[in-house]
């Protein structure tokens, strides 16, 4: 720590994975897939929200997150160690649609097979089928 800076007096516990959000101890998809999306999602004149300075241009209409250009590369917005509690996306609220659309579970509650395969590669436990929500 440099002079003149002070640690927060209140320690904060790192986020931990929950049955509803296993991503907080994984991050595998962010270090495996090319995260490409329509350039209209970029900040700037188009009214988008994904920080343009964190992206690379793929084609005239497609951008991708830096680090993922060829796939099997870590997204520049990912912080933490893969497969460890507390891994996180620094632009989560402004992440591209590709990231928003990648779900750990399919609509019927079964685990996403792509997510399961990536979790296996990291040595993480497989996800169980989600139980239906109790409407009452």
mmCIF file with all atom_site columns, C-alpha atoms in Angstrom:
data_model
loop_
_atom_site.group_PDB
_atom_site.id
_atom_site.type_symbol
_atom_site.label_atom_id
_atom_site.label_alt_id
_atom_site.label_comp_id
_atom_site.label_asym_id
_atom_site.label_entity_id
_atom_site.label_seq_id
_atom_site.pdbx_PDB_ins_code
_atom_site.Cartn_x
_atom_site.Cartn_y
_atom_site.Cartn_z
_atom_site.occupancy
_atom_site.B_iso_or_equiv
_atom_site.pdbx_formal_charge
_atom_site.auth_seq_id
_atom_site.auth_comp_id
_atom_site.auth_asym_id
_atom_site.auth_atom_id
_atom_site.pdbx_PDB_model_num
ATOM 1   C CA . UNK A 1 1   ? 0.000   0.000   0.000   1.00 0.00 ? 1   UNK A CA 1
ATOM 2   C CA . UNK A 1 2   ? 1.443   3.405   -0.876  1.00 0.00 ? 2   UNK A CA 1
ATOM 3   C CA . UNK A 1 3   ? 1.769   6.244   1.614   1.00 0.00 ? 3   UNK A CA 1
ATOM 4   C CA . UNK A 1 4   ? -1.310  8.354   2.014   1.00 0.00 ? 4   UNK A CA 1
ATOM 5   C CA . UNK A 1 5   ? -3.769  5.536   1.356   1.00 0.00 ? 5   UNK A CA 1
ATOM 6   C CA . UNK A 1 6   ? -5.696  3.740   4.044   1.00 0.00 ? 6   UNK A CA 1
ATOM 7   C CA . UNK A 1 7   ? -7.507  0.454   4.065   1.00 0.00 ? 7   UNK A CA 1
ATOM 8   C CA . UNK A 1 8   ? -11.221 0.524   4.693   1.00 0.00 ? 8   UNK A CA 1
ATOM 9   C CA . UNK A 1 9   ? -11.882 0.272   8.447   1.00 0.00 ? 9   UNK A CA 1
ATOM 10  C CA . UNK A 1 10  ? -14.698 -2.195  7.811   1.00 0.00 ? 10  UNK A CA 1
ATOM 11  C CA . UNK A 1 11  ? -13.546 -5.445  6.208   1.00 0.00 ? 11  UNK A CA 1
ATOM 12  C CA . UNK A 1 12  ? -15.776 -6.740  3.481   1.00 0.00 ? 12  UNK A CA 1
ATOM 13  C CA . UNK A 1 13  ? -16.302 -10.399 2.819   1.00 0.00 ? 13  UNK A CA 1
ATOM 14  C CA . UNK A 1 14  ? -15.797 -11.543 -0.750  1.00 0.00 ? 14  UNK A CA 1
ATOM 15  C CA . UNK A 1 15  ? -18.895 -12.507 -2.689  1.00 0.00 ? 15  UNK A CA 1
ATOM 16  C CA . UNK A 1 16  ? -19.517 -16.222 -2.661  1.00 0.00 ? 16  UNK A CA 1
ATOM 17  C CA . UNK A 1 17  ? -21.369 -18.475 -5.016  1.00 0.00 ? 17  UNK A CA 1
ATOM 18  C CA . UNK A 1 18  ? -24.963 -19.340 -4.275  1.00 0.00 ? 18  UNK A CA 1
ATOM 19  C CA . UNK A 1 19  ? -27.164 -22.009 -5.813  1.00 0.00 ? 19  UNK A CA 1
ATOM 20  C CA . UNK A 1 20  ? -28.741 -19.205 -7.881  1.00 0.00 ? 20  UNK A CA 1
ATOM 21  C CA . UNK A 1 21  ? -25.423 -17.673 -9.007  1.00 0.00 ? 21  UNK A CA 1
ATOM 22  C CA . UNK A 1 22  ? -22.642 -20.236 -9.403  1.00 0.00 ? 22  UNK A CA 1
ATOM 23  C CA . UNK A 1 23  ? -20.721 -17.765 -11.586 1.00 0.00 ? 23  UNK A CA 1
ATOM 24  C CA . UNK A 1 24  ? -19.189 -16.121 -8.508  1.00 0.00 ? 24  UNK A CA 1
ATOM 25  C CA . UNK A 1 25  ? -16.765 -19.005 -8.080  1.00 0.00 ? 25  UNK A CA 1
ATOM 26  C CA . UNK A 1 26  ? -16.263 -19.918 -11.736 1.00 0.00 ? 26  UNK A CA 1
ATOM 27  C CA . UNK A 1 27  ? -15.587 -17.403 -14.535 1.00 0.00 ? 27  UNK A CA 1
ATOM 28  C CA . UNK A 1 28  ? -14.766 -20.145 -17.034 1.00 0.00 ? 28  UNK A CA 1
ATOM 29  C CA . UNK A 1 29  ? -16.988 -18.827 -19.828 1.00 0.00 ? 29  UNK A CA 1
ATOM 30  C CA . UNK A 1 30  ? -15.236 -15.420 -19.559 1.00 0.00 ? 30  UNK A CA 1
ATOM 31  C CA . UNK A 1 31  ? -11.891 -17.076 -20.248 1.00 0.00 ? 31  UNK A CA 1
ATOM 32  C CA . UNK A 1 32  ? -12.993 -19.508 -22.948 1.00 0.00 ? 32  UNK A CA 1
ATOM 33  C CA . UNK A 1 33  ? -15.404 -18.005 -25.482 1.00 0.00 ? 33  UNK A CA 1
ATOM 34  C CA . UNK A 1 34  ? -14.923 -15.088 -27.837 1.00 0.00 ? 34  UNK A CA 1
ATOM 35  C CA . UNK A 1 35  ? -17.330 -12.514 -26.443 1.00 0.00 ? 35  UNK A CA 1
ATOM 36  C CA . UNK A 1 36  ? -18.582 -10.916 -29.651 1.00 0.00 ? 36  UNK A CA 1
ATOM 37  C CA . UNK A 1 37  ? -21.639 -8.721  -30.085 1.00 0.00 ? 37  UNK A CA 1
ATOM 38  C CA . UNK A 1 38  ? -23.234 -6.039  -32.275 1.00 0.00 ? 38  UNK A CA 1
ATOM 39  C CA . UNK A 1 39  ? -21.267 -2.778  -32.204 1.00 0.00 ? 39  UNK A CA 1
ATOM 40  C CA . UNK A 1 40  ? -24.462 -0.852  -31.395 1.00 0.00 ? 40  UNK A CA 1
ATOM 41  C CA . UNK A 1 41  ? -23.967 -1.995  -27.792 1.00 0.00 ? 41  UNK A CA 1
ATOM 42  C CA . UNK A 1 42  ? -20.766 0.081   -27.490 1.00 0.00 ? 42  UNK A CA 1
ATOM 43  C CA . UNK A 1 43  ? -20.569 3.413   -25.690 1.00 0.00 ? 43  UNK A CA 1
ATOM 44  C CA . UNK A 1 44  ? -20.241 6.389   -27.950 1.00 0.00 ? 44  UNK A CA 1
ATOM 45  C CA . UNK A 1 45  ? -22.532 7.817   -30.579 1.00 0.00 ? 45  UNK A CA 1
ATOM 46  C CA . UNK A 1 46  ? -24.730 4.723   -30.811 1.00 0.00 ? 46  UNK A CA 1
ATOM 47  C CA . UNK A 1 47  ? -26.131 5.016   -27.282 1.00 0.00 ? 47  UNK A CA 1
ATOM 48  C CA . UNK A 1 48  ? -24.742 1.669   -26.159 1.00 0.00 ? 48  UNK A CA 1
ATOM 49  C CA . UNK A 1 49  ? -23.481 0.739   -22.701 1.00 0.00 ? 49  UNK A CA 1
ATOM 50  C CA . UNK A 1 50  ? -20.481 -1.604  -23.176 1.00 0.00 ? 50  UNK A CA 1
ATOM 51  C CA . UNK A 1 51  ? -17.271 0.417   -22.599 1.00 0.00 ? 51  UNK A CA 1
ATOM 52  C CA . UNK A 1 52  ? -15.771 0.751   -26.090 1.00 0.00 ? 52  UNK A CA 1
ATOM 53  C CA . UNK A 1 53  ? -12.247 1.111   -24.687 1.00 0.00 ? 53  UNK A CA 1
ATOM 54  C CA . UNK A 1 54  ? -12.423 -2.509  -23.467 1.00 0.00 ? 54  UNK A CA 1
ATOM 55  C CA . UNK A 1 55  ? -13.299 -3.943  -26.879 1.00 0.00 ? 55  UNK A CA 1
ATOM 56  C CA . UNK A 1 56  ? -11.716 -4.838  -30.200 1.00 0.00 ? 56  UNK A CA 1
ATOM 57  C CA . UNK A 1 57  ? -13.342 -4.488  -33.613 1.00 0.00 ? 57  UNK A CA 1
ATOM 58  C CA . UNK A 1 58  ? -13.978 -7.832  -35.328 1.00 0.00 ? 58  UNK A CA 1
ATOM 59  C CA . UNK A 1 59  ? -15.854 -6.585  -38.395 1.00 0.00 ? 59  UNK A CA 1
ATOM 60  C CA . UNK A 1 60  ? -17.575 -3.336  -39.325 1.00 0.00 ? 60  UNK A CA 1
ATOM 61  C CA . UNK A 1 61  ? -20.613 -4.415  -37.265 1.00 0.00 ? 61  UNK A CA 1
ATOM 62  C CA . UNK A 1 62  ? -19.156 -6.784  -34.667 1.00 0.00 ? 62  UNK A CA 1
ATOM 63  C CA . UNK A 1 63  ? -17.011 -6.016  -31.629 1.00 0.00 ? 63  UNK A CA 1
ATOM 64  C CA . UNK A 1 64  ? -15.607 -8.336  -28.977 1.00 0.00 ? 64  UNK A CA 1
ATOM 65  C CA . UNK A 1 65  ? -14.240 -7.950  -25.496 1.00 0.00 ? 65  UNK A CA 1
ATOM 66  C CA . UNK A 1 66  ? -10.452 -7.521  -25.464 1.00 0.00 ? 66  UNK A CA 1
ATOM 67  C CA . UNK A 1 67  ? -8.655  -10.716 -24.586 1.00 0.00 ? 67  UNK A CA 1
ATOM 68  C CA . UNK A 1 68  ? -11.298 -12.930 -26.188 1.00 0.00 ? 68  UNK A CA 1
ATOM 69  C CA . UNK A 1 69  ? -10.541 -12.139 -29.838 1.00 0.00 ? 69  UNK A CA 1
ATOM 70  C CA . UNK A 1 70  ? -9.484  -15.688 -30.740 1.00 0.00 ? 70  UNK A CA 1
ATOM 71  C CA . UNK A 1 71  ? -11.389 -17.582 -28.055 1.00 0.00 ? 71  UNK A CA 1
ATOM 72  C CA . UNK A 1 72  ? -9.655  -19.390 -25.192 1.00 0.00 ? 72  UNK A CA 1
ATOM 73  C CA . UNK A 1 73  ? -8.554  -15.973 -23.890 1.00 0.00 ? 73  UNK A CA 1
ATOM 74  C CA . UNK A 1 74  ? -9.499  -14.169 -20.726 1.00 0.00 ? 74  UNK A CA 1
ATOM 75  C CA . UNK A 1 75  ? -11.855 -11.183 -20.953 1.00 0.00 ? 75  UNK A CA 1
ATOM 76  C CA . UNK A 1 76  ? -10.209 -7.911  -19.933 1.00 0.00 ? 76  UNK A CA 1
ATOM 77  C CA . UNK A 1 77  ? -13.132 -7.162  -17.582 1.00 0.00 ? 77  UNK A CA 1
ATOM 78  C CA . UNK A 1 78  ? -12.689 -10.355 -15.536 1.00 0.00 ? 78  UNK A CA 1
ATOM 79  C CA . UNK A 1 79  ? -10.994 -10.003 -12.138 1.00 0.00 ? 79  UNK A CA 1
ATOM 80  C CA . UNK A 1 80  ? -9.966  -12.807 -9.836  1.00 0.00 ? 80  UNK A CA 1
ATOM 81  C CA . UNK A 1 81  ? -8.810  -16.356 -10.220 1.00 0.00 ? 81  UNK A CA 1
ATOM 82  C CA . UNK A 1 82  ? -10.795 -18.819 -12.329 1.00 0.00 ? 82  UNK A CA 1
ATOM 83  C CA . UNK A 1 83  ? -12.641 -21.354 -10.231 1.00 0.00 ? 83  UNK A CA 1
ATOM 84  C CA . UNK A 1 84  ? -12.126 -19.400 -7.011  1.00 0.00 ? 84  UNK A CA 1
ATOM 85  C CA . UNK A 1 85  ? -14.674 -17.526 -4.883  1.00 0.00 ? 85  UNK A CA 1
ATOM 86  C CA . UNK A 1 86  ? -14.951 -13.831 -5.604  1.00 0.00 ? 86  UNK A CA 1
ATOM 87  C CA . UNK A 1 87  ? -14.167 -13.887 -9.316  1.00 0.00 ? 87  UNK A CA 1
ATOM 88  C CA . UNK A 1 88  ? -16.141 -11.083 -10.918 1.00 0.00 ? 88  UNK A CA 1
ATOM 89  C CA . UNK A 1 89  ? -16.887 -8.980  -13.959 1.00 0.00 ? 89  UNK A CA 1
ATOM 90  C CA . UNK A 1 90  ? -15.873 -5.343  -13.526 1.00 0.00 ? 90  UNK A CA 1
ATOM 91  C CA . UNK A 1 91  ? -18.524 -4.207  -16.031 1.00 0.00 ? 91  UNK A CA 1
ATOM 92  C CA . UNK A 1 92  ? -21.308 -6.584  -14.971 1.00 0.00 ? 92  UNK A CA 1
ATOM 93  C CA . UNK A 1 93  ? -24.067 -3.954  -15.207 1.00 0.00 ? 93  UNK A CA 1
ATOM 94  C CA . UNK A 1 94  ? -22.715 -2.899  -18.612 1.00 0.00 ? 94  UNK A CA 1
ATOM 95  C CA . UNK A 1 95  ? -21.787 -6.334  -19.965 1.00 0.00 ? 95  UNK A CA 1
ATOM 96  C CA . UNK A 1 96  ? -22.663 -7.198  -23.584 1.00 0.00 ? 96  UNK A CA 1
ATOM 97  C CA . UNK A 1 97  ? -25.755 -9.141  -24.611 1.00 0.00 ? 97  UNK A CA 1
ATOM 98  C CA . UNK A 1 98  ? -23.624 -12.220 -25.280 1.00 0.00 ? 98  UNK A CA 1
ATOM 99  C CA . UNK A 1 99  ? -22.772 -12.355 -21.585 1.00 0.00 ? 99  UNK A CA 1
ATOM 100 C CA . UNK A 1 100 ? -26.317 -11.509 -20.498 1.00 0.00 ? 100 UNK A CA 1
ATOM 101 C CA . UNK A 1 101 ? -27.692 -14.323 -22.646 1.00 0.00 ? 101 UNK A CA 1
ATOM 102 C CA . UNK A 1 102 ? -25.312 -17.047 -21.429 1.00 0.00 ? 102 UNK A CA 1
ATOM 103 C CA . UNK A 1 103 ? -27.227 -18.784 -18.651 1.00 0.00 ? 103 UNK A CA 1
ATOM 104 C CA . UNK A 1 104 ? -26.058 -21.446 -16.247 1.00 0.00 ? 104 UNK A CA 1
ATOM 105 C CA . UNK A 1 105 ? -29.410 -23.177 -16.624 1.00 0.00 ? 105 UNK A CA 1
ATOM 106 C CA . UNK A 1 106 ? -31.692 -23.753 -19.589 1.00 0.00 ? 106 UNK A CA 1
ATOM 107 C CA . UNK A 1 107 ? -35.319 -22.566 -19.360 1.00 0.00 ? 107 UNK A CA 1
ATOM 108 C CA . UNK A 1 108 ? -36.456 -26.022 -18.184 1.00 0.00 ? 108 UNK A CA 1
ATOM 109 C CA . UNK A 1 109 ? -34.061 -25.898 -15.212 1.00 0.00 ? 109 UNK A CA 1
ATOM 110 C CA . UNK A 1 110 ? -31.477 -28.319 -16.579 1.00 0.00 ? 110 UNK A CA 1
ATOM 111 C CA . UNK A 1 111 ? -27.877 -27.162 -16.406 1.00 0.00 ? 111 UNK A CA 1
ATOM 112 C CA . UNK A 1 112 ? -26.466 -25.587 -19.564 1.00 0.00 ? 112 UNK A CA 1
ATOM 113 C CA . UNK A 1 113 ? -24.246 -28.310 -21.106 1.00 0.00 ? 113 UNK A CA 1
ATOM 114 C CA . UNK A 1 114 ? -21.663 -25.698 -22.179 1.00 0.00 ? 114 UNK A CA 1
ATOM 115 C CA . UNK A 1 115 ? -21.456 -24.365 -18.629 1.00 0.00 ? 115 UNK A CA 1
ATOM 116 C CA . UNK A 1 116 ? -21.139 -27.906 -17.264 1.00 0.00 ? 116 UNK A CA 1
ATOM 117 C CA . UNK A 1 117 ? -18.269 -28.693 -19.653 1.00 0.00 ? 117 UNK A CA 1
ATOM 118 C CA . UNK A 1 118 ? -16.386 -25.548 -18.670 1.00 0.00 ? 118 UNK A CA 1
ATOM 119 C CA . UNK A 1 119 ? -16.922 -26.228 -14.957 1.00 0.00 ? 119 UNK A CA 1
ATOM 120 C CA . UNK A 1 120 ? -15.525 -29.733 -15.491 1.00 0.00 ? 120 UNK A CA 1
ATOM 121 C CA . UNK A 1 121 ? -12.412 -28.250 -17.127 1.00 0.00 ? 121 UNK A CA 1
ATOM 122 C CA . UNK A 1 122 ? -11.828 -26.199 -13.966 1.00 0.00 ? 122 UNK A CA 1
ATOM 123 C CA . UNK A 1 123 ? -12.505 -29.127 -11.653 1.00 0.00 ? 123 UNK A CA 1
ATOM 124 C CA . UNK A 1 124 ? -15.636 -27.463 -10.247 1.00 0.00 ? 124 UNK A CA 1
ATOM 125 C CA . UNK A 1 125 ? -18.696 -29.474 -9.229  1.00 0.00 ? 125 UNK A CA 1
ATOM 126 C CA . UNK A 1 126 ? -21.430 -29.850 -11.806 1.00 0.00 ? 126 UNK A CA 1
ATOM 127 C CA . UNK A 1 127 ? -24.610 -27.870 -11.356 1.00 0.00 ? 127 UNK A CA 1
ATOM 128 C CA . UNK A 1 128 ? -27.752 -29.689 -10.272 1.00 0.00 ? 128 UNK A CA 1
ATOM 129 C CA . UNK A 1 129 ? -31.086 -29.244 -11.988 1.00 0.00 ? 129 UNK A CA 1
ATOM 130 C CA . UNK A 1 130 ? -32.948 -26.231 -10.643 1.00 0.00 ? 130 UNK A CA 1
ATOM 131 C CA . UNK A 1 131 ? -36.139 -27.004 -8.825  1.00 0.00 ? 131 UNK A CA 1
ATOM 132 C CA . UNK A 1 132 ? -39.245 -25.201 -10.071 1.00 0.00 ? 132 UNK A CA 1
ATOM 133 C CA . UNK A 1 133 ? -40.016 -21.946 -8.276  1.00 0.00 ? 133 UNK A CA 1
ATOM 134 C CA . UNK A 1 134 ? -42.869 -22.149 -5.784  1.00 0.00 ? 134 UNK A CA 1
ATOM 135 C CA . UNK A 1 135 ? -45.446 -19.668 -7.149  1.00 0.00 ? 135 UNK A CA 1
ATOM 136 C CA . UNK A 1 136 ? -47.094 -19.284 -3.743  1.00 0.00 ? 136 UNK A CA 1
#
